Short mmCIF file of C-alpha atoms and ligand atoms in Angstrom, two decimals:
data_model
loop_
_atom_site.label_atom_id
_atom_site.label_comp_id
_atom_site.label_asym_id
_atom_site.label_seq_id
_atom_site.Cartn_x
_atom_site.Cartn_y
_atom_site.Cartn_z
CA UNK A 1 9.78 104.27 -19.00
CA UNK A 2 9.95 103.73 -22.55
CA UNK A 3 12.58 105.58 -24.87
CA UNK A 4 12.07 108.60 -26.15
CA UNK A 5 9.87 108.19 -29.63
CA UNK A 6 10.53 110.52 -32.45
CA UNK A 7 8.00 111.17 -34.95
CA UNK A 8 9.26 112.33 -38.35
CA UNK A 9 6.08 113.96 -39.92
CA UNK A 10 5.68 113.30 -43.83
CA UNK A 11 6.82 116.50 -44.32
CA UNK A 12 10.30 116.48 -42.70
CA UNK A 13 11.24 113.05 -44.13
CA UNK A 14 10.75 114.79 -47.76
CA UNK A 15 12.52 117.95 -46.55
CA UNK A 16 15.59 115.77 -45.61
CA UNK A 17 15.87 113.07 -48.63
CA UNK A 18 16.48 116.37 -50.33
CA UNK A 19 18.44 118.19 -47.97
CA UNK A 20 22.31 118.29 -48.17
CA UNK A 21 24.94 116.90 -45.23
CA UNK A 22 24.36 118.31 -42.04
CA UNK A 23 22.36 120.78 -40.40
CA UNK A 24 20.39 121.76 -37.42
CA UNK A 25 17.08 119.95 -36.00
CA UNK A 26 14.20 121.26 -33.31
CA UNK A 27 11.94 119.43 -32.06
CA UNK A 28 8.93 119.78 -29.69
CA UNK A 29 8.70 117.23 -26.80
CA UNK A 30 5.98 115.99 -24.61
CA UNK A 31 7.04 114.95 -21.87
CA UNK A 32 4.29 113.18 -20.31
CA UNK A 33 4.29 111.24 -23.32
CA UNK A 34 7.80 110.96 -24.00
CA UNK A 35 7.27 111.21 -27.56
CA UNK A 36 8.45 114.13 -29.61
CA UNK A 37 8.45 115.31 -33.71
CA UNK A 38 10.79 117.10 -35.73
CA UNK A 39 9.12 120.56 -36.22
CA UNK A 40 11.98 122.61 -37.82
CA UNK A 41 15.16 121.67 -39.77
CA UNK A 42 17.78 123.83 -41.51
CA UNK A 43 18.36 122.52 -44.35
CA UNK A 44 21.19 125.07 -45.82
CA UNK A 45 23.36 128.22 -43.21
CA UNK A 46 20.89 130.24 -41.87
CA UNK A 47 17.66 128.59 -43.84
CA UNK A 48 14.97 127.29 -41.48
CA UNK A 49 11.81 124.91 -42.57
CA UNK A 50 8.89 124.42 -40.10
CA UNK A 51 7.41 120.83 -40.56
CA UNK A 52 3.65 120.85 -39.01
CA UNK A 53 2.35 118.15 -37.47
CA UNK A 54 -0.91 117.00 -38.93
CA UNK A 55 -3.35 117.21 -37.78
CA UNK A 56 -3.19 120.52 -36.09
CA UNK A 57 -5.16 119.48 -32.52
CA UNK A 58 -2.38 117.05 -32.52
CA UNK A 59 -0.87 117.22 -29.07
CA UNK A 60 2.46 116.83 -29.96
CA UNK A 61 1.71 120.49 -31.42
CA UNK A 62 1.49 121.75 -27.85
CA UNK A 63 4.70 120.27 -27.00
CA UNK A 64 7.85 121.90 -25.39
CA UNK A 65 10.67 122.93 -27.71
CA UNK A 66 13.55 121.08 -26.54
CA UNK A 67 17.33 123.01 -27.18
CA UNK A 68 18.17 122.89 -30.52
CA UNK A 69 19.59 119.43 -31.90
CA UNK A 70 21.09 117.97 -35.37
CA UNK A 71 20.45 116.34 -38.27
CA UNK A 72 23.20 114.06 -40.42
CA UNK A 73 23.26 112.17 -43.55
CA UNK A 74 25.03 108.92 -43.15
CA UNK A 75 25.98 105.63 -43.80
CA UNK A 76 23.75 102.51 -43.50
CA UNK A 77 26.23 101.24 -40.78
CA UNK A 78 25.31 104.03 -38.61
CA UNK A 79 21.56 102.33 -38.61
CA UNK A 80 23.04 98.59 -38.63
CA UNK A 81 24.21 99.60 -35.31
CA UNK A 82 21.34 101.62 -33.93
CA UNK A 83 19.48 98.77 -34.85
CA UNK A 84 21.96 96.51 -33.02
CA UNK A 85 22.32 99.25 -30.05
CA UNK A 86 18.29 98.82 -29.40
CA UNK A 87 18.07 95.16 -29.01
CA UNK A 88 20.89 95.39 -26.47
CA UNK A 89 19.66 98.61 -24.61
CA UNK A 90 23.03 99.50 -25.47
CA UNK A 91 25.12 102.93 -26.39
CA UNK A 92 27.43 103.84 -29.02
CA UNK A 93 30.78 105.74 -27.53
CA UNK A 94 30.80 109.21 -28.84
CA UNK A 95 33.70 108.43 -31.08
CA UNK A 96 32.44 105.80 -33.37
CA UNK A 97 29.00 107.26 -33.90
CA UNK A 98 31.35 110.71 -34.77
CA UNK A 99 33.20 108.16 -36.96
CA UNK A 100 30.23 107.47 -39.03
CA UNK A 101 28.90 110.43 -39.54
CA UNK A 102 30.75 112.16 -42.79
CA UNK A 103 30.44 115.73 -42.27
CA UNK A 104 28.86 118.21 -39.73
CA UNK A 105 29.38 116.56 -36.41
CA UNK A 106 28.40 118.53 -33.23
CA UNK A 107 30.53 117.19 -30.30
CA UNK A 108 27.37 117.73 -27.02
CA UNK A 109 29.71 119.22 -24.97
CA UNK A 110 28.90 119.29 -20.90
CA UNK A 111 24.80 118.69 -22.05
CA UNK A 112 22.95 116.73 -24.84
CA UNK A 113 20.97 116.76 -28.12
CA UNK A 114 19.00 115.15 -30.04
CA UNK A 115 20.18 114.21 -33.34
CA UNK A 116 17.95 112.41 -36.18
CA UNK A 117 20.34 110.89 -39.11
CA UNK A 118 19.30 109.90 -42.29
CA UNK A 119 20.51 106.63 -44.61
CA UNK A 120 19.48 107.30 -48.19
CA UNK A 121 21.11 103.83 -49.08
CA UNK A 122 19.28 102.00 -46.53
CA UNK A 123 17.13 100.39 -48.60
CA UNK A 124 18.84 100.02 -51.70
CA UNK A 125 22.33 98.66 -49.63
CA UNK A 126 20.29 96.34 -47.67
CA UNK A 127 17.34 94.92 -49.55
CA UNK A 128 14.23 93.00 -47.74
CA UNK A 129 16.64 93.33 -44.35
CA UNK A 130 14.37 96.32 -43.17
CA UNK A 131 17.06 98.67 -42.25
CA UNK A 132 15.23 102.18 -41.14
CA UNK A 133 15.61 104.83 -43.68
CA UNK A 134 16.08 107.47 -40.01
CA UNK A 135 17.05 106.40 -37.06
CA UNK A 136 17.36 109.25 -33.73
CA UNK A 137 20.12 109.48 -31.09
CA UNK A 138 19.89 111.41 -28.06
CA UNK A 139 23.70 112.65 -28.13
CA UNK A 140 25.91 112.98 -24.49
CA UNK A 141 29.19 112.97 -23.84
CA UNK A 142 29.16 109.95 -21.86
CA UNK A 143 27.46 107.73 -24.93
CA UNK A 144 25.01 108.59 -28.23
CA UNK A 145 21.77 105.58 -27.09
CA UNK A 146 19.39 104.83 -29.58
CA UNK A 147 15.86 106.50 -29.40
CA UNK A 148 12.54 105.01 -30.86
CA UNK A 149 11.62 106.36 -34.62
CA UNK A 150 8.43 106.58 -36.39
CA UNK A 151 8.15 108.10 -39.48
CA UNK A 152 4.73 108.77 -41.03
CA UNK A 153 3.81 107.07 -44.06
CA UNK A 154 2.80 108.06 -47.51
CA UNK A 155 -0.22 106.77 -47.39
CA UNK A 156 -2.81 106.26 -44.21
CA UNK A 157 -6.53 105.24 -44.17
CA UNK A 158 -8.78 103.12 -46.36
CA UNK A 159 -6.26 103.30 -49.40
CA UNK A 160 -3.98 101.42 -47.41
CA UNK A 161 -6.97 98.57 -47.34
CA UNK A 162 -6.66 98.13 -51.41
CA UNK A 163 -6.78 95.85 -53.49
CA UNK A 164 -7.94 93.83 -51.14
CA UNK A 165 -11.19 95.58 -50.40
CA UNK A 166 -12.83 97.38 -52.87
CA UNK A 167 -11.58 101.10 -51.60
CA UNK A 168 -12.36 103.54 -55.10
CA UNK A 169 -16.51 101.89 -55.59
CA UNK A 170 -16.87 102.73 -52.16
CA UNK A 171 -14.85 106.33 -52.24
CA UNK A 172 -16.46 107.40 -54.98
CA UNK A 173 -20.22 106.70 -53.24
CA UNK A 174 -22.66 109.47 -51.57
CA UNK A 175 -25.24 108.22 -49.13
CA UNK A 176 -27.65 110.44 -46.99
CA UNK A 177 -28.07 109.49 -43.33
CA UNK A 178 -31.66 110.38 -41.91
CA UNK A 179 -31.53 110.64 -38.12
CA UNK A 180 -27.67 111.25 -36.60
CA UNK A 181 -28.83 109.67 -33.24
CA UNK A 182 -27.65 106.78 -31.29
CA UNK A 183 -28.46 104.56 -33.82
CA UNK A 184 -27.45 106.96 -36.65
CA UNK A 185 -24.32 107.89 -35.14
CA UNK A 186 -23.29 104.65 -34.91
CA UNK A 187 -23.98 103.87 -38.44
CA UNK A 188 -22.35 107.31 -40.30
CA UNK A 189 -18.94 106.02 -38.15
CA UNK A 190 -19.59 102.80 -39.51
CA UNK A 191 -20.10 104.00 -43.01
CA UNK A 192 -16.76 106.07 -42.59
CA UNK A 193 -14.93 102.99 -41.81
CA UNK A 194 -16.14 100.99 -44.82
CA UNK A 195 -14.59 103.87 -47.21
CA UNK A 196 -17.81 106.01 -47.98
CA UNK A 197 -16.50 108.86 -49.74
CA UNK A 198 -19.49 111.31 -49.04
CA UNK A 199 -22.05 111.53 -46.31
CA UNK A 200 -24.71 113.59 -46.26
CA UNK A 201 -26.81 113.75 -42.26
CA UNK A 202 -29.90 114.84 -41.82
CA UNK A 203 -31.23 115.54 -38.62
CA UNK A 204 -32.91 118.77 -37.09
CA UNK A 205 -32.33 117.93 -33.53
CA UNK A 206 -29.37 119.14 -30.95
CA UNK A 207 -27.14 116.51 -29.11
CA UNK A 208 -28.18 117.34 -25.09
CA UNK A 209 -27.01 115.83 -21.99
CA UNK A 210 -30.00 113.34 -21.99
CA UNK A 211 -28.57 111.98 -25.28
CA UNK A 212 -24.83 110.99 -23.81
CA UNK A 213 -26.00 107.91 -22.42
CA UNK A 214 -26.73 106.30 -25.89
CA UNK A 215 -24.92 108.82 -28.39
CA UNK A 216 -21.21 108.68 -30.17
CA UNK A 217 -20.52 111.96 -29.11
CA UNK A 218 -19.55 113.08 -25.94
CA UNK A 219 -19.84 115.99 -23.54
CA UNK A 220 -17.93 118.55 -25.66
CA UNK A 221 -20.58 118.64 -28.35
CA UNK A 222 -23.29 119.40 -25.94
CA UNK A 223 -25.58 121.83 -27.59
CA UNK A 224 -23.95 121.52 -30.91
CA UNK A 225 -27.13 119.86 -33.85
CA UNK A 226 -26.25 115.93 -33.94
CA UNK A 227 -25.30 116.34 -37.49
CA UNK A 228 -22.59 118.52 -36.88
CA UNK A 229 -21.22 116.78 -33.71
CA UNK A 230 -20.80 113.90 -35.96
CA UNK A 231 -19.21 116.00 -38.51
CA UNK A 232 -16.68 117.27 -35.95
CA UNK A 233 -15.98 113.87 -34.42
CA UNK A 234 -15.49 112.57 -38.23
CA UNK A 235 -12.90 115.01 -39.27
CA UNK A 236 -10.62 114.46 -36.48
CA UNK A 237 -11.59 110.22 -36.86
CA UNK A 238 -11.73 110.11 -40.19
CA UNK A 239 -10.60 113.03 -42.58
CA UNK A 240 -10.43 111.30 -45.78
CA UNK A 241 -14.47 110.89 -45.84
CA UNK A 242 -16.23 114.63 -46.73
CA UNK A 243 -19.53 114.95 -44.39
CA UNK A 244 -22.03 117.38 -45.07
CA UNK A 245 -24.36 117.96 -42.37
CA UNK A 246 -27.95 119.60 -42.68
CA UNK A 247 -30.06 120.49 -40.04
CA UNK A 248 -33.28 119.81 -41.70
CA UNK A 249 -36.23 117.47 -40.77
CA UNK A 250 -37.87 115.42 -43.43
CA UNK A 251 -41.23 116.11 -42.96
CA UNK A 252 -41.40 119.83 -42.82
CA UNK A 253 -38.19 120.32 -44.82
CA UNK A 254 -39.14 117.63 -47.57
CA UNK A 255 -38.60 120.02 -50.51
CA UNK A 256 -34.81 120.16 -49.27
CA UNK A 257 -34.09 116.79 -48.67
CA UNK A 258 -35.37 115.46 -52.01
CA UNK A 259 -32.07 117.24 -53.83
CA UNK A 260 -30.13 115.34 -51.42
CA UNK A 261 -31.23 112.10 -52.31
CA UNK A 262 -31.02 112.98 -56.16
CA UNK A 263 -27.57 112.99 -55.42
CA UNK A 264 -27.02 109.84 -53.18
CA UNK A 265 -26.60 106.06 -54.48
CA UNK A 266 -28.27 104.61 -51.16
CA UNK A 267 -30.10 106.47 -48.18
CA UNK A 268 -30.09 104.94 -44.83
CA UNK A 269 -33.07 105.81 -42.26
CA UNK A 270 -32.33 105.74 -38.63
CA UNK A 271 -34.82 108.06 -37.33
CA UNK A 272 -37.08 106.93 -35.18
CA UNK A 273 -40.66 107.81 -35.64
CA UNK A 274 -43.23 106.46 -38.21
CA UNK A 275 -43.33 109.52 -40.08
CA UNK A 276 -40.08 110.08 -40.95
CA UNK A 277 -39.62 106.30 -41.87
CA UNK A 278 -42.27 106.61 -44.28
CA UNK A 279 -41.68 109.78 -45.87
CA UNK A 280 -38.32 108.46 -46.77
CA UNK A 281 -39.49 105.39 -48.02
CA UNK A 282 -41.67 107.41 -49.94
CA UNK A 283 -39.43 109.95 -51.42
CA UNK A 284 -36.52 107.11 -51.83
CA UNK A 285 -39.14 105.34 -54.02
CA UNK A 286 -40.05 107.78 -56.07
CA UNK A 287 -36.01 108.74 -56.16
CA UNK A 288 -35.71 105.13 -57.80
CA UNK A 289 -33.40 105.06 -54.33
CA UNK A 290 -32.06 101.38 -52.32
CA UNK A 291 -33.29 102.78 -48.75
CA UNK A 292 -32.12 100.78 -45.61
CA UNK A 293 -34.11 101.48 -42.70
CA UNK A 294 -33.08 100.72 -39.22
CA UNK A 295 -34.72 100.79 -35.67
CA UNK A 296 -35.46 98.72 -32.79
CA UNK A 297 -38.76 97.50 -31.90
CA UNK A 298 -40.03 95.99 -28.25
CA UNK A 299 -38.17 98.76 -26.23
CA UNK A 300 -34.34 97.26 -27.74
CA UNK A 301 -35.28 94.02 -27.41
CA UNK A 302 -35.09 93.67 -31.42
CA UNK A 303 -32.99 95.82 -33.82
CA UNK A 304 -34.59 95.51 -37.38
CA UNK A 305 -33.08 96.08 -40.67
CA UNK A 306 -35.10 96.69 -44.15
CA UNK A 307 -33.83 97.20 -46.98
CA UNK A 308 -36.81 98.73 -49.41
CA UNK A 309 -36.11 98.47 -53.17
CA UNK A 310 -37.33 100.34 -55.73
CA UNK A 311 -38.62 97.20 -57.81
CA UNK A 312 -41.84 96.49 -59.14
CA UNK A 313 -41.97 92.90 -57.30
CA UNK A 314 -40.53 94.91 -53.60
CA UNK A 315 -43.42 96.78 -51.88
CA UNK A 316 -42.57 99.85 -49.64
CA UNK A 317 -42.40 100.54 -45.49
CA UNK A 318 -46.24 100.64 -45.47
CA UNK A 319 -46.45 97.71 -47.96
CA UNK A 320 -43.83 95.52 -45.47
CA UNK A 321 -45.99 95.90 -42.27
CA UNK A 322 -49.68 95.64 -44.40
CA UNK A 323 -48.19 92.09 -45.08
CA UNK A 324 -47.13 91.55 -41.37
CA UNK A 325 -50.16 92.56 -40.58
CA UNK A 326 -51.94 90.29 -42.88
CA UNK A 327 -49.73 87.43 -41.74
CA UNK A 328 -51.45 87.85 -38.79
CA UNK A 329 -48.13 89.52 -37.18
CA UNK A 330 -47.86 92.32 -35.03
CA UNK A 331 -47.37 96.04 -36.68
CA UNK A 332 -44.07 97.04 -34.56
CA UNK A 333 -44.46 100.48 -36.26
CA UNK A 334 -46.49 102.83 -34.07
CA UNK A 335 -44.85 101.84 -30.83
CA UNK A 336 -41.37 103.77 -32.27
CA UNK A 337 -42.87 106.55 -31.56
CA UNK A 338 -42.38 106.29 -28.04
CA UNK A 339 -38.88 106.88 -27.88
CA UNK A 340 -36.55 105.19 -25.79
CA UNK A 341 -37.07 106.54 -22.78
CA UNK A 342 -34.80 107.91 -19.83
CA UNK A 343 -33.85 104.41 -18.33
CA UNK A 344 -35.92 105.55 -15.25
CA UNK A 345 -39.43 106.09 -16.09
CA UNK A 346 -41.36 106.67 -19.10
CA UNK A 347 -40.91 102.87 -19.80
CA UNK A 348 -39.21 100.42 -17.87
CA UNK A 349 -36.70 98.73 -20.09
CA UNK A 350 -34.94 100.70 -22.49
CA UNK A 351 -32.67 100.54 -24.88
CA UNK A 352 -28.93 100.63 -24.33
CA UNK A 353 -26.11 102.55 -26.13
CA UNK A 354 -24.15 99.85 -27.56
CA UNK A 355 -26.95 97.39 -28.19
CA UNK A 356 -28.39 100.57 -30.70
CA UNK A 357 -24.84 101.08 -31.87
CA UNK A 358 -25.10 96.84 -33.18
CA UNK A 359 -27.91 97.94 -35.03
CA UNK A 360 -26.88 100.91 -36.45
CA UNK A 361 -23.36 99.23 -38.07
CA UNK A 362 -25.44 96.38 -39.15
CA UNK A 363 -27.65 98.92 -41.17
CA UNK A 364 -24.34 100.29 -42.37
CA UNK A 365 -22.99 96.71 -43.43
CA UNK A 366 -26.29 96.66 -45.31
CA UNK A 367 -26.19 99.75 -47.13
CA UNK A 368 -22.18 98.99 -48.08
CA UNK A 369 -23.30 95.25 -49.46
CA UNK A 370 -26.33 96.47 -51.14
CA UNK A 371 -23.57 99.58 -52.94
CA UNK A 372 -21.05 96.85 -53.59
CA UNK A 373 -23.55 93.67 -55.01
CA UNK A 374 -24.71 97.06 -57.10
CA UNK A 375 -21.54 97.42 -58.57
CA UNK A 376 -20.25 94.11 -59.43
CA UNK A 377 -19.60 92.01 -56.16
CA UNK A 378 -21.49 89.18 -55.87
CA UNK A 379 -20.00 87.79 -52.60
CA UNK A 380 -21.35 90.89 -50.71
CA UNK A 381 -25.21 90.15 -51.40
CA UNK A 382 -27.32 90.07 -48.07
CA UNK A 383 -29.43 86.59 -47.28
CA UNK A 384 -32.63 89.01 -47.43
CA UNK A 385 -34.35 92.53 -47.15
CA UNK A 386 -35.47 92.37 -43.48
CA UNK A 387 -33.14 91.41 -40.68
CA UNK A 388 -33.96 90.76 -37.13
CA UNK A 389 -31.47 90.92 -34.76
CA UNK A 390 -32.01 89.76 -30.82
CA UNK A 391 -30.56 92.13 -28.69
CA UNK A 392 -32.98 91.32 -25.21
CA UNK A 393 -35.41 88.50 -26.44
CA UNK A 394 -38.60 87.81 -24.47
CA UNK A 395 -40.74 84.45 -25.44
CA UNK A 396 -44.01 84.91 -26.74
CA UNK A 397 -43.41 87.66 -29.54
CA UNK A 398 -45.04 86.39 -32.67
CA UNK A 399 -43.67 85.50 -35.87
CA UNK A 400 -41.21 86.53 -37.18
CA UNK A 401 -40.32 88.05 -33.97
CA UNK A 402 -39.99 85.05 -32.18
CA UNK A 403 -36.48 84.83 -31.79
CA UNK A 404 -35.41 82.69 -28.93
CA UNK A 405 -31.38 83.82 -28.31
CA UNK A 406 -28.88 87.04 -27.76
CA UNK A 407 -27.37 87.35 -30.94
CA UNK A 408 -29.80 85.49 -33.16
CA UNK A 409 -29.95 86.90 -36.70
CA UNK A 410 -32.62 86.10 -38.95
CA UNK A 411 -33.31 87.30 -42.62
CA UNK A 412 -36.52 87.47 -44.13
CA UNK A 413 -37.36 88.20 -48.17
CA UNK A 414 -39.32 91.89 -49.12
CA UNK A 415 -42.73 91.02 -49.95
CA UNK A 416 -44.42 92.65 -53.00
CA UNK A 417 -46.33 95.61 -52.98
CA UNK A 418 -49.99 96.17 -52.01
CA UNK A 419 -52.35 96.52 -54.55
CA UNK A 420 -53.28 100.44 -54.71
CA UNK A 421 -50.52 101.67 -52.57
CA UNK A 422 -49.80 105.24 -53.48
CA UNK A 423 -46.00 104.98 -52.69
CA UNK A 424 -45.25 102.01 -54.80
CA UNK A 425 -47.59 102.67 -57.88
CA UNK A 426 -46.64 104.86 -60.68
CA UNK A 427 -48.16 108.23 -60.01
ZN1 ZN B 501 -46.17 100.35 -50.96
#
């Protein structure tokens, strides 16, 4: 078994830098875990400070209490030799960790405690070495052995990613998600992980066991609308990125969804059905809105990005497949209306969870590089507005279907509008 890992939450560590000497220390233990925090600290006679645990579903939050233990102020030696102590699996006699500890020592008696000590001069005594600013002890008569320490950082999440990646363009960005299904899902996590500040889902169904197979969420958001599972998941995954979920469906509830996308720098389509794909290219056309649209065609044996533009020279959804058509293509629209199916019946080959969870990310990755080549990053523009991505290729589709491999990626440019389309000529 591993040692004994004490977690100093953000809040304790600041509680003790300005703390005096010496004082007492509680902490709550799991024990199938064997990882504990520092919940409670006295930092004057008689004063005691609760430290939560963030979040609050942590489990170390339904931890037992262990007896009441101590916390010193001390020298950098004392963490020279816990340092020294854990790479030798070795224990300090009770005398010379008393010895370097200035003021306050509790002798453990017949049992044991665990004490967490504190070196202010750690870093500034030592510089570069890496000396740990608290170290914890579990405290017997028979020797004081070094325990495992983590203390939480200032600063967790996407900050931690900058400068390196551009974190504020992408934190300060709203984007609406139409559809929050197994494609959607996939892509709002996605879009969390790139550093989206603010998403807005739109979808008026409810996640149900049939969905599981294919979905991000699981079981315990059975019943729950898909927009607000994925809100749920979020704020325990990721709760730097705000989510607003609406339970409305773009066709019936256009009048409401229009405000959303007044407020949004990109929307991203996953829903699949040929009306609500064109009723948000639609409204993000006349919203002056970059819309990414994503969905697989052949029953998931091809997962298709578009990006549609609001320029005069890029035509819209209906414009994209008139040309295919014209090209003497197929039109993959009307078969998404046929769902996936169960796996079972209903149609043969389906398509599976991860293979729509590809597709949805890579709509993500699109939306993120069509944000960033927007605001000034010119290594983050796509090779084209329509990708094709090979998921379960079958010889024979037509051009530009005709993709031969697993894997196979292949970007095509917009074509211009149709002349006369209603969508992409000024009304
Ligand atoms: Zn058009």
């Amino acid at each position: 078994m591993s040692r004994l890992l004490v977690i100093v939450p953000r809040e304790g560590a600041e509680l003790l830098r300005s703390a005096g000497s010496h004082g007492s220390a509680t902490f709550k233990v799991s024990g199938p875990q064997n990882a504990g925090f520092l919940c409670a600290i006295s930092v004057k006679e008689g004063s005691i400070s609760p430290v939560r645990m963030t979040p609050p579903t942590h489990f170390l939050n339904f931890g037992d209490a262990r007896p009441v233990g101590y916390w010193y102020r001390v020298a950098t030696d004392l963490h020279v030799a816990w340092e020294y102590a854990r790479c030798r699996n070795g224990a300090l006699p009770v005398s010379a960790f008393a010895e370097l500890v200035p003021s306050g020592f509790k002798h453990p008696g017949g049992g044991g405690y665990i004490a967490l000590t504190y070196a202010p001069d750690a870093e500034t005594g030592h510089p570069g070495v890496g000396i740990a600013e608290f170290a914890a002890w579990q405290v017997t008569a028979g020797g004081v052995n070094p325990l495992d320490v983590a203390c939480e950082p200032q600063v967790v999440g996407n900050v931690q990613l900058a400068p390196h990646w551009p974190v504020e363009a992408l934190a300060a960005a709203t984007v609406t998600v139409v559809g929050a299904g197994s494609i959607g899902g996939a892509t709002v996590h996605a879009l969390a992980d790139y550093g989206v500040g603010r998403l807005l889902l739109v979808d008026p169904d409810r996640l149900l066991w049939h969905n599981l197979v294919r979905h991000v969420s699981g079981p315990a958001q059975v019943g729950k609308m898909k927009a607000f599972a994925l809100r749920d998941d979020l704020e325990q995954l990721r709760p730097g990125t705000s989510i607003e979920p609406y339970a409305l469906d773009v066709i019936r509830d256009a009048d409401k969804v229009r405000p959303l996308l007044a407020r949004s720098d990109l929307v991203v389509c996953t829903a699949d059905g040929v009306a609500p794909r064109r009723v948000i290219s639609h409204l993000a056309r006349r919203a002056g809105l970059d819309a990414v649209l994503a969905c697989v065609l052949e029953d998931g044996g091809i997962g298709e990005i578009l990006r549609l533009r609001p320029w005069p020279d890029r035509g819209c959804l209906v414009c994209q497949r008139q040309a295919l058509t014209d090209a003497g293509a197929i039109d993959p629209e009307p078969a998404l209306d046929a769902g996936y199916g169960n796996g079972t019946r209903h149609r043969p080959m389906t398509a599976v969870g991860s293979d729509l969870h590809l597709v949805g990310q890579l709509a993500a990755k699109a939306a993120v590089a069509t944000l960033l080549e927007r605001a000034g990053h010119p290594d983050q523009r796509l090779p084209g507005d329509h990708g094709l991505l090979a998921l379960r290729p079958q010889l024979g589709w037509p051009p530009p279907f005709d993709l031969t491999r697993v894997g196979e990626l292949r970007w095509l440019d917009a074509r211009p509008p149709v002349p006369g389309c209603p969508t992409c000529e000024e009304p």
